[in-house]
Coordinates of C-alpha atoms in Angstrom, one line a residue:
I1 CA 84.9 100.9 85.1
L2 CA 88.4 102.4 85.1
P3 CA 91.2 100.5 83.4
L4 CA 93.1 100.2 86.7
T5 CA 90.0 98.7 88.5
Y6 CA 89.4 96.4 85.6
N7 CA 93.0 95.2 85.6
C8 CA 92.7 94.5 89.4
K9 CA 89.6 92.3 88.7
V10 CA 91.5 90.4 85.9
E11 CA 94.4 89.9 88.3
D12 CA 92.1 88.6 91.0
I13 CA 90.4 86.1 88.6
H14 CA 93.9 85.0 87.4
K15 CA 95.0 84.4 91.0
F16 CA 91.9 82.3 91.6
F17 CA 92.7 80.1 88.6
M18 CA 96.3 79.8 89.7
F19 CA 95.0 78.6 93.1
M20 CA 92.8 76.0 91.3
V21 CA 95.8 74.8 89.2
V22 CA 98.1 74.5 92.3
K23 CA 95.4 72.6 94.2
G24 CA 95.1 70.2 91.2
M25 CA 91.5 71.1 90.5
M26 CA 92.4 72.3 87.0
E27 CA 95.2 71.5 84.6
K28 CA 95.8 75.0 83.3
I29 CA 94.5 78.5 83.5
P30 CA 91.8 78.9 80.9
F31 CA 92.9 82.4 79.7
E32 CA 96.0 84.4 79.1
K33 CA 95.9 87.4 81.4
K34 CA 98.0 89.7 79.3
L35 CA 95.4 89.6 76.5
Y36 CA 92.8 91.1 78.8
L37 CA 94.7 93.8 80.6
K38 CA 93.9 97.4 79.6
K39 CA 96.5 100.1 79.2
V40 CA 96.6 102.3 82.3
V41 CA 97.8 105.9 81.9
P42 CA 99.1 107.2 85.2
V43 CA 97.4 110.3 86.4
H44 CA 99.4 112.9 88.5
H45 CA 97.3 114.6 91.1
D46 CA 99.0 117.9 91.6
R47 CA 98.0 118.8 95.1
A48 CA 100.7 121.1 96.2
L49 CA 102.5 123.9 94.3
S50 CA 102.2 125.5 90.9
E51 CA 105.1 125.0 88.4
D52 CA 106.0 128.7 88.8
I53 CA 106.3 128.4 92.6
V54 CA 108.3 125.2 92.3
E55 CA 110.7 126.9 89.9
R56 CA 111.1 129.8 92.4
M57 CA 111.6 127.4 95.3
L58 CA 114.3 125.5 93.5
G59 CA 116.0 128.8 92.6
A60 CA 115.9 130.0 96.2
L61 CA 116.8 126.8 98.0
Y62 CA 120.2 128.1 98.8
L63 CA 118.5 130.6 101.2
F64 CA 117.0 127.8 103.3
P65 CA 118.8 126.0 106.1
E66 CA 120.5 122.8 104.9
H67 CA 118.1 120.3 106.6
M68 CA 115.1 122.1 105.0
R69 CA 116.7 122.1 101.6
L70 CA 117.4 118.4 101.8
M71 CA 113.9 117.6 103.1
Y72 CA 112.4 119.6 100.3
L73 CA 114.5 117.8 97.7
H74 CA 113.1 114.5 99.0
L75 CA 109.6 115.8 98.6
W76 CA 110.2 117.2 95.1
C77 CA 112.4 114.5 93.6
L78 CA 110.8 111.4 95.1
G79 CA 107.2 112.5 95.8
L80 CA 107.4 111.4 99.4
R81 CA 105.0 112.6 102.1
V82 CA 106.4 115.0 104.7
N83 CA 105.9 112.5 107.5
E84 CA 107.9 109.9 105.5
V85 CA 110.8 112.3 105.1
C86 CA 110.8 113.1 108.8
V87 CA 111.4 109.5 109.8
I88 CA 114.2 108.6 107.4
R89 CA 117.0 106.8 109.2
G90 CA 120.7 106.9 108.6
N91 CA 120.7 103.4 107.0
A92 CA 118.0 104.2 104.5
Y93 CA 120.3 105.2 101.7
Y94 CA 122.3 102.5 99.8
E95 CA 123.8 101.6 96.5
K96 CA 123.0 98.5 94.6
S97 CA 124.2 97.6 91.1
G98 CA 125.5 101.1 90.6
E99 CA 122.2 102.7 91.4
A100 CA 121.2 104.7 94.5
W101 CA 118.2 103.7 96.6
I102 CA 116.3 104.8 99.6
R103 CA 114.3 102.5 101.9
I104 CA 111.5 104.4 103.7
Y105 CA 108.6 103.5 105.9
Q106 CA 105.1 104.5 104.7
N107 CA 102.9 105.4 107.6
K108 CA 99.8 105.4 105.4
M109 CA 100.4 101.9 104.0
K110 CA 102.1 100.5 107.2
A111 CA 104.8 99.1 105.0
E112 CA 108.4 99.7 103.9
K113 CA 109.1 100.7 100.3
T114 CA 112.3 101.1 98.3
L115 CA 112.8 103.8 95.7
P116 CA 115.5 104.7 93.3
I117 CA 116.9 108.2 94.0
P118 CA 119.1 110.6 91.9
K119 CA 122.8 110.1 92.5
T120 CA 123.2 113.7 93.4
L121 CA 120.6 113.5 96.2
Y122 CA 122.4 110.3 97.4
A123 CA 125.7 112.1 97.5
L124 CA 124.2 115.0 99.3
M125 CA 122.6 112.8 101.9
R126 CA 125.7 110.7 102.5
S127 CA 127.7 113.9 103.1
Y128 CA 125.0 115.3 105.4
I129 CA 124.7 112.0 107.4
Q130 CA 128.5 112.0 107.8
K131 CA 128.7 115.7 108.7
M132 CA 125.9 115.4 111.3
E133 CA 127.4 112.1 112.6
R134 CA 124.1 110.2 112.3
K135 CA 124.2 106.5 113.2
P136 CA 122.4 103.9 111.0
D137 CA 119.5 103.6 113.4
E138 CA 119.1 107.4 114.1
Y139 CA 116.8 109.8 112.3
V140 CA 118.6 111.7 109.7
F141 CA 116.5 114.8 110.3
Q142 CA 116.2 115.3 114.0
S143 CA 114.2 117.6 116.3
Q144 CA 116.1 119.5 119.0
K145 CA 115.5 116.7 121.4
G146 CA 117.0 114.1 119.0
G147 CA 113.7 112.5 117.9
A148 CA 112.1 112.5 114.5
Y149 CA 111.6 115.9 112.9
N150 CA 108.0 116.9 113.3
A151 CA 106.1 117.2 110.0
S152 CA 104.0 120.2 111.1
T153 CA 107.1 122.0 112.3
Y154 CA 108.7 121.5 108.9
C155 CA 105.6 122.8 107.1
K156 CA 105.4 125.8 109.3
Q157 CA 109.1 126.6 108.9
M158 CA 108.8 126.2 105.1
V159 CA 105.8 128.6 104.9
D160 CA 107.5 131.1 107.2
K161 CA 110.8 131.0 105.2
C162 CA 108.9 131.2 101.9
N163 CA 107.0 134.3 103.1
E164 CA 110.2 135.8 104.4
I165 CA 111.9 135.5 100.9
G166 CA 108.8 136.5 99.0
I167 CA 107.6 133.2 97.6
G168 CA 103.9 133.0 98.1
C169 CA 102.7 129.4 98.7

């Protein structure tokens, strides 16, 4: 059993005992959860581009249209999915306690999530939103008709542009 799976089972058992305590069926939880949790080492599943191609992409970003550059930076910096980047709205970016944040909707999880973002990306996006005159409820990256940018359109345009400038991906 993997450590992450094991920890989920320990969490489930702990929640059950918490329920029993709240319902008055027990006085206290009979074990201390932190003593049983295993150390979990996060694994990165590199599914996309090699490090060499990423370096070349970052070096050549100035050759891409502005919206494609900014979308790529979201993918690269934050690890978002393309379809998540395509539906970012104007009010998604905010500052709290001196840190920059983004609130996005995850289609796969059917839930909203909040992530810290680099201050530079935040500044670039605030500038882009102001320049493009995007309202808080509008998509930041829009199709020609004003709707959300299409993920497959973005992917095709990126591949075409990469091929044009000699980056094989």
